[in-house]
Coordinates of C-alpha atoms in Angstrom, one line a residue:
M133 CA -6.0 -23.2 -17.1
I134 CA -4.7 -19.8 -18.9
V135 CA -7.1 -18.3 -21.6
D136 CA -6.0 -16.1 -23.8
G137 CA -9.3 -13.5 -24.4
R138 CA -7.6 -12.3 -27.6
N139 CA -8.6 -16.0 -28.8
I140 CA -12.2 -15.7 -27.7
T141 CA -14.8 -16.0 -30.2
E142 CA -16.3 -12.6 -30.9
L143 CA -19.5 -12.0 -28.5
Q144 CA -19.3 -15.5 -27.3
Q145 CA -21.1 -15.9 -24.1
L146 CA -18.9 -18.0 -21.4
K147 CA -20.5 -19.2 -18.2
T148 CA -19.4 -19.7 -14.8
D149 CA -20.3 -19.8 -11.0
I150 CA -17.9 -17.3 -9.8
C151 CA -16.3 -14.8 -11.6
I152 CA -13.7 -12.7 -10.3
V153 CA -12.5 -9.3 -11.9
G154 CA -8.9 -8.7 -11.4
G155 CA -5.9 -11.1 -10.9
G156 CA -3.9 -9.8 -7.8
P157 CA -3.8 -10.5 -4.4
A158 CA -7.2 -10.2 -3.2
G159 CA -8.5 -12.3 -7.0
L160 CA -5.9 -14.9 -6.4
T161 CA -6.9 -15.5 -3.1
L162 CA -10.5 -15.9 -3.4
A163 CA -9.8 -18.0 -6.6
N164 CA -7.5 -20.2 -3.8
E165 CA -10.1 -20.7 -1.7
F166 CA -12.2 -22.5 -4.5
I167 CA -9.3 -24.6 -6.3
N168 CA -10.8 -28.1 -7.1
S169 CA -14.0 -27.4 -5.9
R170 CA -17.5 -28.0 -7.1
L171 CA -17.7 -24.6 -8.1
G172 CA -16.5 -23.4 -12.0
V173 CA -14.7 -20.2 -11.4
I174 CA -13.6 -17.4 -14.0
L175 CA -10.9 -14.9 -13.3
I176 CA -10.7 -12.3 -15.5
E177 CA -7.2 -10.3 -15.8
S178 CA -6.3 -7.2 -17.7
G179 CA -3.0 -8.2 -18.0
S180 CA -1.3 -11.2 -18.6
L181 CA 1.2 -13.3 -17.1
N182 CA 3.7 -11.4 -18.1
F183 CA 3.8 -7.8 -18.2
N184 CA 2.2 -6.0 -21.1
P185 CA 2.8 -1.7 -21.9
E186 CA -0.4 -2.3 -24.2
A187 CA -2.4 -3.5 -21.1
Q188 CA -0.6 -1.1 -18.7
S189 CA -1.8 2.0 -20.6
L190 CA -5.1 1.2 -19.8
S191 CA -4.4 2.4 -15.8
E192 CA -3.9 5.6 -17.1
A193 CA -5.4 8.3 -15.0
K194 CA -5.1 11.9 -13.4
A195 CA -4.5 12.3 -9.6
I196 CA -5.4 16.1 -8.8
S197 CA -3.7 17.1 -5.9
V198 CA -1.5 20.7 -5.7
N199 CA 0.3 19.2 -9.1
Q200 CA -1.2 16.7 -11.6
S201 CA 0.9 13.2 -11.2
D202 CA -0.2 9.6 -13.3
L203 CA -1.9 7.2 -11.5
K204 CA -0.5 4.9 -13.7
K205 CA 2.7 3.6 -12.1
S206 CA 0.7 3.2 -9.2
R207 CA -1.4 -0.3 -10.7
R208 CA 0.4 -2.7 -12.3
R209 CA -2.2 -5.0 -15.2
Q210 CA -0.4 -8.6 -14.7
V211 CA -1.7 -11.6 -13.4
G212 CA 0.0 -10.8 -10.0
G213 CA -1.0 -7.3 -9.5
N214 CA 0.6 -4.9 -7.9
A215 CA 2.7 -7.5 -6.0
H216 CA 5.1 -6.9 -9.3
A217 CA 6.1 -3.4 -7.8
W218 CA 6.6 -4.6 -3.9
N219 CA 10.8 -3.7 -3.7
A220 CA 11.1 -4.3 0.3
P221 CA 14.4 -5.0 0.8
I222 CA 13.8 -8.5 3.0
D223 CA 17.8 -9.1 2.8
S224 CA 20.5 -8.4 0.5
K225 CA 19.4 -10.0 -2.7
T226 CA 15.4 -10.4 -2.4
A227 CA 12.3 -8.5 -2.5
G228 CA 8.9 -8.7 -0.7
W229 CA 6.3 -6.7 1.2
R230 CA 5.3 -6.0 4.3
C231 CA 2.7 -7.4 6.6
L232 CA 1.1 -5.9 9.5
P233 CA -2.7 -6.3 10.6
L234 CA -4.8 -3.3 11.2
D235 CA -4.5 -2.1 15.4
P236 CA -8.2 -3.0 16.9
L237 CA -8.4 0.7 17.7
D238 CA -8.0 1.0 13.7
L239 CA -12.0 -0.9 13.5
E240 CA -13.7 1.2 16.4
P241 CA -15.4 4.3 15.9
R242 CA -13.6 7.2 16.7
D243 CA -15.5 10.7 17.7
W244 CA -12.3 12.6 16.6
I245 CA -11.8 10.4 13.3
P246 CA -15.3 11.0 11.2
D247 CA -16.8 8.7 9.2
S248 CA -15.0 5.8 11.0
G249 CA -16.0 2.4 12.5
W250 CA -16.2 -1.0 10.7
P251 CA -19.4 -2.8 11.2
F252 CA -17.5 -5.6 12.9
K253 CA -14.9 -5.9 15.4
H254 CA -11.2 -6.6 15.3
Q255 CA -11.4 -10.2 17.2
D256 CA -14.1 -11.2 14.3
L257 CA -10.9 -10.9 11.8
E258 CA -8.4 -12.7 13.9
S259 CA -8.8 -16.2 12.8
Y260 CA -8.7 -14.7 8.9
Y261 CA -5.3 -13.2 10.0
Q262 CA -4.3 -16.1 10.9
R263 CA -5.2 -18.2 7.8
A264 CA -4.2 -15.0 5.6
H265 CA -0.5 -15.7 7.4
Q266 CA -0.4 -19.1 5.9
I267 CA -1.5 -17.9 2.3
C268 CA 1.6 -15.8 2.3
G269 CA 3.7 -18.1 3.2
L270 CA 4.2 -16.5 6.8
K271 CA 4.8 -18.6 9.8
E272 CA 2.8 -17.9 13.4
F273 CA 0.3 -14.7 13.7
N274 CA 2.3 -13.0 16.4
Y275 CA 3.5 -10.0 16.4
A276 CA 4.4 -9.3 20.0
V277 CA 7.6 -7.4 20.3
E278 CA 8.6 -9.4 23.3
D279 CA 8.8 -12.8 20.9
W280 CA 11.1 -11.1 18.4
Q281 CA 13.7 -9.5 20.5
Q282 CA 17.4 -10.5 20.4
P283 CA 20.2 -9.3 22.8
D284 CA 21.5 -6.9 19.7
S285 CA 17.9 -5.8 18.8
S286 CA 15.8 -4.7 21.6
P287 CA 13.4 -2.6 21.9
L288 CA 14.5 1.3 22.6
F289 CA 12.8 4.1 24.5
T290 CA 10.9 1.5 26.6
D291 CA 11.5 4.2 30.1
S292 CA 9.1 6.3 27.6
Q293 CA 5.4 6.2 28.8
N294 CA 4.3 7.9 25.4
L295 CA 6.3 5.8 23.0
Q296 CA 5.8 1.9 21.8
T297 CA 7.5 -0.6 19.6
T298 CA 5.3 -2.2 16.7
I299 CA 6.5 -5.0 15.1
S300 CA 6.0 -5.5 10.9
Q301 CA 6.2 -8.9 9.4
F302 CA 8.0 -9.5 5.6
A303 CA 7.1 -12.4 2.8
H304 CA 8.3 -12.6 -0.5
S305 CA 6.9 -11.1 -3.4
S306 CA 6.8 -14.3 -5.6
I307 CA 3.9 -15.9 -3.4
F308 CA 1.6 -13.6 -5.4
T309 CA 3.8 -13.1 -9.1
S310 CA 4.6 -17.1 -9.0
Y311 CA 3.3 -19.4 -6.7
Y312 CA -0.7 -18.6 -6.8
P313 CA -0.5 -18.0 -10.8
Q314 CA 1.1 -21.4 -11.0
K315 CA -0.9 -23.3 -8.7
I316 CA -4.1 -21.9 -9.8
R317 CA -3.3 -22.3 -13.5
R318 CA -3.2 -26.1 -12.5
A319 CA -6.4 -26.4 -11.1
S320 CA -8.8 -28.1 -13.6
N321 CA -12.2 -25.6 -12.0
I322 CA -10.5 -22.6 -12.6
R323 CA -10.1 -20.8 -15.9
I324 CA -8.0 -17.3 -16.1
L325 CA -8.9 -15.1 -19.4
T326 CA -6.0 -13.1 -19.3
N327 CA -5.6 -9.8 -22.2
T328 CA -9.3 -9.2 -21.1
T329 CA -10.4 -6.0 -19.3
V330 CA -13.7 -5.5 -18.1
L331 CA -15.9 -2.5 -20.0
Q332 CA -19.5 -2.6 -18.1
I333 CA -21.1 -4.8 -15.3
E334 CA -25.0 -5.9 -17.1
S335 CA -27.7 -6.1 -14.2
T336 CA -31.4 -6.2 -13.9
V337 CA -32.6 -4.2 -10.6
Q338 CA -31.3 -6.6 -8.2
N339 CA -28.9 -8.9 -9.8
V340 CA -25.2 -9.0 -12.0
T341 CA -26.0 -11.2 -14.5
N342 CA -22.7 -10.4 -16.8
V343 CA -19.7 -8.4 -17.7
D344 CA -19.2 -7.3 -20.9
V345 CA -15.4 -7.3 -21.8
A346 CA -13.2 -6.9 -24.5
S347 CA -9.0 -8.6 -25.2
L348 CA -6.6 -6.3 -26.1
K349 CA -7.1 -7.5 -30.1
G350 CA -10.3 -5.9 -29.3
N351 CA -12.9 -8.7 -30.1
R352 CA -15.7 -8.2 -27.3
F353 CA -17.7 -11.6 -25.6
K354 CA -19.8 -11.8 -22.7
V355 CA -19.4 -13.8 -19.0
G356 CA -22.3 -15.1 -16.8
A357 CA -22.2 -16.1 -13.3
K358 CA -24.2 -16.6 -10.5
I359 CA -21.8 -14.7 -8.2
F360 CA -19.4 -11.7 -9.7
I361 CA -17.0 -10.2 -7.6
L362 CA -14.6 -7.4 -8.2
A363 CA -11.1 -7.6 -6.6
A364 CA -9.5 -4.7 -9.5
G365 CA -8.0 -2.4 -7.0
G366 CA -9.3 0.7 -5.2
I367 CA -9.4 2.7 -8.4
E368 CA -10.8 0.0 -11.1
N369 CA -13.3 -1.2 -8.7
A370 CA -14.9 2.5 -8.3
R371 CA -14.4 3.0 -12.3
L372 CA -16.0 -0.1 -12.9
L373 CA -19.2 0.4 -10.8
L374 CA -19.1 4.5 -12.3
L375 CA -19.4 3.3 -15.5
S376 CA -21.9 0.8 -15.5
N377 CA -25.0 2.7 -15.3
E378 CA -27.8 1.6 -17.5
Q379 CA -30.0 0.9 -14.9
C380 CA -28.6 3.9 -12.5
S381 CA -27.4 7.1 -13.9
L382 CA -24.7 7.4 -11.5
G383 CA -23.6 3.9 -11.6
L384 CA -24.4 0.4 -9.8
G385 CA -23.9 0.7 -5.8
N386 CA -24.4 4.4 -6.2
Q387 CA -27.5 5.5 -5.5
H388 CA -26.3 7.6 -2.5
D389 CA -23.6 9.3 -4.4
L390 CA -20.7 7.3 -2.4
V391 CA -18.9 5.5 -5.0
G392 CA -15.2 6.6 -5.5
R393 CA -15.8 9.1 -2.7
F394 CA -13.6 8.9 0.7
F395 CA -10.5 7.5 -1.2
M396 CA -7.5 7.4 1.1
D397 CA -4.0 6.7 0.9
H398 CA -1.1 6.2 3.9
P399 CA 0.8 9.9 3.2
R400 CA 4.8 9.5 3.9
I401 CA 5.8 12.6 5.6
D402 CA 10.0 12.5 6.7
L403 CA 9.5 14.6 10.6
G404 CA 13.3 15.0 11.0
L405 CA 16.4 13.8 11.9
F406 CA 17.3 11.9 15.2
V407 CA 21.3 11.8 15.4
P408 CA 22.5 9.3 17.9
F409 CA 25.4 10.6 20.2
S410 CA 27.2 7.4 19.8
R411 CA 27.7 5.3 16.7
Q412 CA 27.1 2.5 19.2
F413 CA 23.7 3.1 18.7
F414 CA 23.5 1.7 15.5
D415 CA 25.2 -1.9 16.8
H416 CA 22.2 -1.7 19.3
S417 CA 19.3 -1.0 17.2
Q418 CA 19.0 -4.2 14.6
L419 CA 15.4 -4.5 15.5
Y420 CA 14.3 -0.9 13.5
D421 CA 16.3 -2.3 10.7
I422 CA 14.9 -5.2 8.5
H423 CA 16.5 -8.2 9.4
A424 CA 15.5 -12.2 9.9
V425 CA 14.7 -13.9 13.7
N426 CA 13.9 -17.6 13.1
G427 CA 14.0 -17.5 9.3
T428 CA 11.3 -14.7 9.7
P429 CA 12.4 -11.0 8.3
I430 CA 11.2 -7.9 10.4
L431 CA 11.2 -4.2 10.8
G432 CA 10.7 -2.6 13.9
A433 CA 8.4 0.7 14.1
I434 CA 8.1 3.4 17.1
S435 CA 4.4 5.5 17.2
L436 CA 2.5 6.9 20.3
T437 CA 0.6 4.5 22.4
T438 CA -2.7 3.8 22.0
Q439 CA -3.4 5.5 25.1
L440 CA -2.2 8.6 23.9
L441 CA -4.1 8.6 20.3
I442 CA -7.0 8.2 22.5
K443 CA -6.2 11.1 24.9
E444 CA -4.8 13.3 21.9
K445 CA -7.3 12.4 19.6
L446 CA -5.3 11.2 16.8
P447 CA -4.7 9.0 13.9
N448 CA -2.8 6.3 13.7
H449 CA 0.9 6.1 12.3
G450 CA 4.0 4.4 12.4
I451 CA 7.2 6.1 12.2
H452 CA 10.2 4.0 10.8
F453 CA 14.3 5.3 10.9
Y454 CA 16.1 5.5 7.3
P455 CA 19.8 5.9 7.9
T456 CA 20.8 9.3 6.3
Y457 CA 23.9 11.6 6.8
H458 CA 23.4 15.1 8.8
G459 CA 25.6 18.7 9.2
H460 CA 28.2 19.4 6.0
L461 CA 27.5 15.9 4.7
A462 CA 23.8 16.7 4.6
Q463 CA 24.4 19.5 3.4
A464 CA 26.5 18.9 0.7
K465 CA 24.0 15.7 -0.6
I466 CA 21.5 18.9 -1.4
S467 CA 24.5 21.1 -3.0
F468 CA 25.4 18.6 -5.5
K469 CA 21.3 17.8 -6.3
T470 CA 20.4 21.5 -6.8
I471 CA 23.5 21.3 -9.0
T472 CA 23.3 18.8 -11.1
K473 CA 19.3 19.7 -11.3
E474 CA 20.2 23.1 -12.4
L475 CA 22.9 22.0 -15.0
S476 CA 20.5 19.4 -16.8
Q477 CA 17.8 22.2 -17.1
G478 CA 20.4 24.0 -18.7
T479 CA 20.8 26.8 -16.0
I480 CA 23.4 28.0 -14.4
P481 CA 22.2 27.6 -9.9
D482 CA 22.6 30.9 -7.9
K483 CA 25.6 30.9 -5.3
T484 CA 27.5 28.2 -7.4
A485 CA 30.5 28.7 -5.5
H486 CA 28.8 28.4 -2.3
H487 CA 27.4 25.1 -3.7
V488 CA 31.0 24.0 -4.5
Y489 CA 32.2 25.0 -1.2
R490 CA 29.8 22.5 0.5
M491 CA 30.7 19.7 -1.7
L492 CA 33.8 20.1 -1.3
S493 CA 33.6 20.0 2.4
G494 CA 31.1 16.8 2.2
R495 CA 33.6 14.9 0.1
K496 CA 33.1 11.8 2.2
Y497 CA 29.6 11.8 1.3
F498 CA 30.8 11.8 -2.6
I499 CA 33.2 8.7 -1.5
D500 CA 30.4 7.1 0.0
V501 CA 28.2 7.2 -3.0
V502 CA 30.8 5.6 -4.8
Y503 CA 31.8 2.8 -2.4
W504 CA 27.9 2.2 -2.1
K505 CA 27.4 1.7 -6.0
I506 CA 29.9 -0.4 -6.5
W507 CA 29.1 -2.7 -3.3
R508 CA 25.8 -3.1 -4.4
L509 CA 26.6 -3.3 -7.9
L510 CA 28.9 -7.1 -7.1
S511 CA 26.3 -7.8 -4.6
N512 CA 23.8 -7.5 -6.9
S513 CA 21.9 -6.7 -3.5
H514 CA 19.0 -4.3 -2.9
L515 CA 18.8 -0.8 -1.5
G516 CA 19.5 -2.0 2.2
I517 CA 19.0 0.0 5.7
W518 CA 22.1 -0.1 7.7
T519 CA 22.7 -3.6 8.3
F520 CA 22.7 -5.7 5.0
L521 CA 26.2 -4.7 4.0
P522 CA 29.5 -5.0 6.1
H523 CA 30.4 -2.1 7.8
E524 CA 27.5 -0.2 6.5
K525 CA 26.2 1.4 9.6
T526 CA 29.6 3.0 10.3
R527 CA 29.0 5.1 7.3
F528 CA 25.8 7.2 8.6
S529 CA 25.6 9.9 11.5
A530 CA 21.9 9.8 11.4
L531 CA 18.2 8.5 10.9
R532 CA 15.6 10.0 8.9
L533 CA 12.0 9.6 11.2
T534 CA 9.4 8.6 7.9
C535 CA 6.1 8.9 9.4
Q536 CA 3.3 6.6 7.2
L537 CA 0.0 8.3 8.6
E538 CA -3.6 7.2 8.6
Q539 CA -5.5 9.7 6.6
I540 CA -9.2 10.8 7.8
P541 CA -11.8 9.6 5.5
L542 CA -13.2 12.6 3.8
A543 CA -16.3 12.4 0.8
S544 CA -14.3 15.1 -1.2
N545 CA -11.3 13.1 -1.6
R546 CA -12.8 11.4 -4.3
L547 CA -12.5 9.0 -8.3
V548 CA -14.7 10.5 -11.0
L549 CA -15.1 9.9 -14.3
N550 CA -13.5 12.5 -16.9
S551 CA -13.7 13.4 -20.0
E552 CA -10.7 11.4 -21.7
K553 CA -11.3 8.4 -22.9
D554 CA -9.2 4.6 -22.9
R555 CA -8.6 2.5 -26.2
F556 CA -11.9 1.2 -25.3
G557 CA -13.9 3.8 -25.3
Q558 CA -13.9 4.0 -21.7
N559 CA -14.0 7.3 -19.5
K560 CA -11.1 7.9 -17.5
I561 CA -10.5 8.1 -13.8
E562 CA -9.5 11.6 -12.2
L563 CA -8.5 11.4 -8.5
H564 CA -9.4 14.5 -6.1
W565 CA -7.0 14.6 -3.3
Q566 CA -5.6 16.6 -0.5
L567 CA -4.6 15.9 3.0
G568 CA -7.0 18.0 5.4
D569 CA -6.3 20.5 8.4
R570 CA -6.5 17.8 10.8
E571 CA -4.2 15.3 9.3
T572 CA -1.3 18.1 9.2
E573 CA -2.0 19.5 13.1
A574 CA -2.0 15.6 14.1
L575 CA 1.6 15.9 12.3
K576 CA 2.6 18.8 14.2
K577 CA 1.6 17.5 17.6
I578 CA 2.9 13.8 16.9
T579 CA 6.3 15.5 15.9
T580 CA 6.4 17.6 18.8
I581 CA 5.3 14.6 21.3
V582 CA 8.6 11.9 19.5
S583 CA 10.7 15.2 19.8
Q584 CA 10.2 15.8 23.0
E585 CA 10.4 11.9 23.8
L586 CA 13.9 11.6 21.8
N587 CA 15.5 14.1 23.1
Q588 CA 15.1 13.2 27.1
S589 CA 15.9 9.6 25.9
G590 CA 19.5 10.6 27.0
V591 CA 21.0 8.7 23.1
G592 CA 20.4 11.6 20.8
Y593 CA 18.8 14.7 19.8
F594 CA 15.8 15.3 17.5
Q595 CA 16.1 18.0 14.6
S596 CA 12.8 18.4 13.3
L597 CA 12.2 19.7 9.6
E598 CA 11.5 23.4 9.2
Q599 CA 10.0 23.4 6.0
P600 CA 6.2 23.3 5.3
L601 CA 4.3 20.0 4.8
N602 CA 4.5 19.5 0.8
Q603 CA 1.0 18.5 -0.1
D604 CA 1.6 16.9 -3.4
F605 CA -0.3 13.3 -4.2
A606 CA 3.0 12.7 -5.8
A607 CA 5.4 13.2 -3.2
L608 CA 3.4 11.9 -0.2
T609 CA 1.5 8.4 -1.5
G610 CA 2.3 5.1 -0.4
H611 CA 0.3 3.5 -3.3
H612 CA -2.2 2.2 -1.0
H613 CA -5.5 3.0 -2.7
L614 CA -8.2 2.5 0.0
G615 CA -11.8 3.7 1.1
T616 CA -13.1 4.3 -2.6
T617 CA -16.5 1.6 -2.4
R618 CA -16.4 2.0 1.8
M619 CA -18.1 -0.8 3.9
H620 CA -20.9 0.1 6.0
S621 CA -24.4 -1.4 7.5
S622 CA -26.8 1.3 6.2
P623 CA -26.5 2.0 2.4
K624 CA -26.7 5.7 2.8
Q625 CA -23.4 5.8 4.5
G626 CA -21.6 2.6 2.8
V627 CA -20.8 1.1 -1.0
V628 CA -21.2 -2.3 0.4
D629 CA -22.0 -4.4 3.6
A630 CA -20.3 -6.2 6.2
D631 CA -20.0 -8.9 3.4
C632 CA -18.8 -6.8 0.8
R633 CA -21.8 -7.5 -1.0
V634 CA -22.7 -4.1 -2.8
H635 CA -25.9 -2.4 -1.1
G636 CA -29.3 -3.7 -3.8
L637 CA -27.4 -6.0 -5.4
N638 CA -27.7 -9.8 -4.5
N639 CA -25.0 -11.2 -6.3
L640 CA -22.4 -8.7 -6.9
F641 CA -19.3 -8.2 -4.2
V642 CA -16.1 -6.6 -3.3
A643 CA -12.9 -7.6 -2.3
G644 CA -9.5 -5.4 -1.6
S645 CA -8.7 -2.3 0.0
S646 CA -11.4 -0.1 -1.6
V647 CA -13.7 -1.7 0.7
F648 CA -11.9 -0.1 3.8
P649 CA -14.1 2.6 5.9
T650 CA -10.8 3.7 7.5
G651 CA -7.1 2.7 6.7
G652 CA -5.0 2.4 10.0
Y653 CA -1.3 3.4 9.2
A654 CA -0.4 -0.8 8.3
N655 CA 0.2 -1.5 4.5
P656 CA -2.9 -3.1 3.6
T657 CA -2.6 -6.0 1.9
L658 CA -2.8 -8.6 5.0
T659 CA -5.9 -7.3 6.0
I660 CA -6.7 -7.5 2.0
V661 CA -5.8 -11.2 2.1
A662 CA -8.0 -11.8 5.5
L663 CA -10.7 -10.0 3.8
A664 CA -10.7 -12.2 0.6
I665 CA -10.9 -15.2 2.8
K666 CA -13.9 -14.1 4.7
L667 CA -15.7 -13.1 1.8
A668 CA -14.7 -16.7 0.1
D669 CA -16.5 -18.2 3.2
K670 CA -19.4 -16.3 2.7
I671 CA -19.8 -17.4 -0.8
K672 CA -20.0 -20.9 0.2
T673 CA -22.8 -20.8 2.1
V674 CA -24.4 -19.1 -1.0
L675 CA -23.2 -21.2 -3.7

């Protein structure tokens, strides 16, 4: 059932068997595992079923990199969590999200990735990945490229010894924004407390006793349980532990100053343009566009082979193709954006005549823009790649290569509490983040190898970007918050153990991507769901 926290009596004490903090994919997956069981569950969600700006304001936080940026937009306080913000176009009118498991190498200790290695093997996750596929409304757990190719969508660059093709599947966002919220609210043993924010975790030396909560109306009360699970995301999980500092002045689970450290994201960096010699390339490369095979939307990417990653000591990555213009059409686009930006700021751009000339030379770009906008308006479609709309692939001449990169865990990339307070008087979060030298050097090496391979392919040529890498968090973020309560068998190297239990506490667990010791390059949600199922199985043996 749904219970609005604003209607709970001031200072009331609620009791249950399992208390889950956070109603996103991790929390909903956990709750679903206990539907109609003998165990009572309370799921606490700061927002409501619908978007509430008042609740969303509690996500305000700063990211400090080259520039300051606000982290509020990357976190959704609402039942369903960030699933409400997923917008991958899985057909011409439907938004979804990308599903891909971590690679076996991602879980292994790698001497070129400091602090790498998970406390279990990839094979220990495979059965949970299979169950996660069912939870996510996907079909068979199968990512073998050869099982997804078709006559007009075969892998490219098969003669290369250094490049490989990988496959992602896509699922509908509604699985977490609608289906599971409705399913769980009908369960007799589960209460979803909406408009209710956890302020602090109360504990003895070894056990959590209650969470202190407040509703958006301001009334405060407590929730007690036998088991507590933080499933509030990579930022709020760490923040709640840091705020809960009555037993330990540094925060719960923070005896070794690890909570909030090792923050990782999946930086997305443009490597350059691939220009096919013939437009027929677009007719035979559908594997690298989002398209359906036997009812399942998929997308191909390229990367260096696992053997080459090991040999060259590189982080994992995936490179996707996005259609674009090149030559004078690209220059026209740049000039148009330059002029409109300057005019909007009340200034006249330098070399105005030059920009106008480039715009006139590339007038086809503007015709295409108008065509696109009208067509999409009429068809009510989301932004496609190049095969969604009739004849769309004929309107491009190049492909932009964008690399989603594994970020190397660094203790200096961290979340800290700052002096600013939210509406409940709680310290806000500040993220200190930067890419390290290892990532920038790895990108150079990846770009060099990819460039050589594409230029030798015989189907086109590669133009690398000559501009320096923008180190700003807002420009690079993939909105994947990883690693702030990292998993390790030793409390001196991790916040939680292999069962996702906080070191030193018997009944406090953490779910979500904050427990990832390393992040690979795959979007994290499928792994988040798999780990949530694994955690639920563990709790069933305890209670």
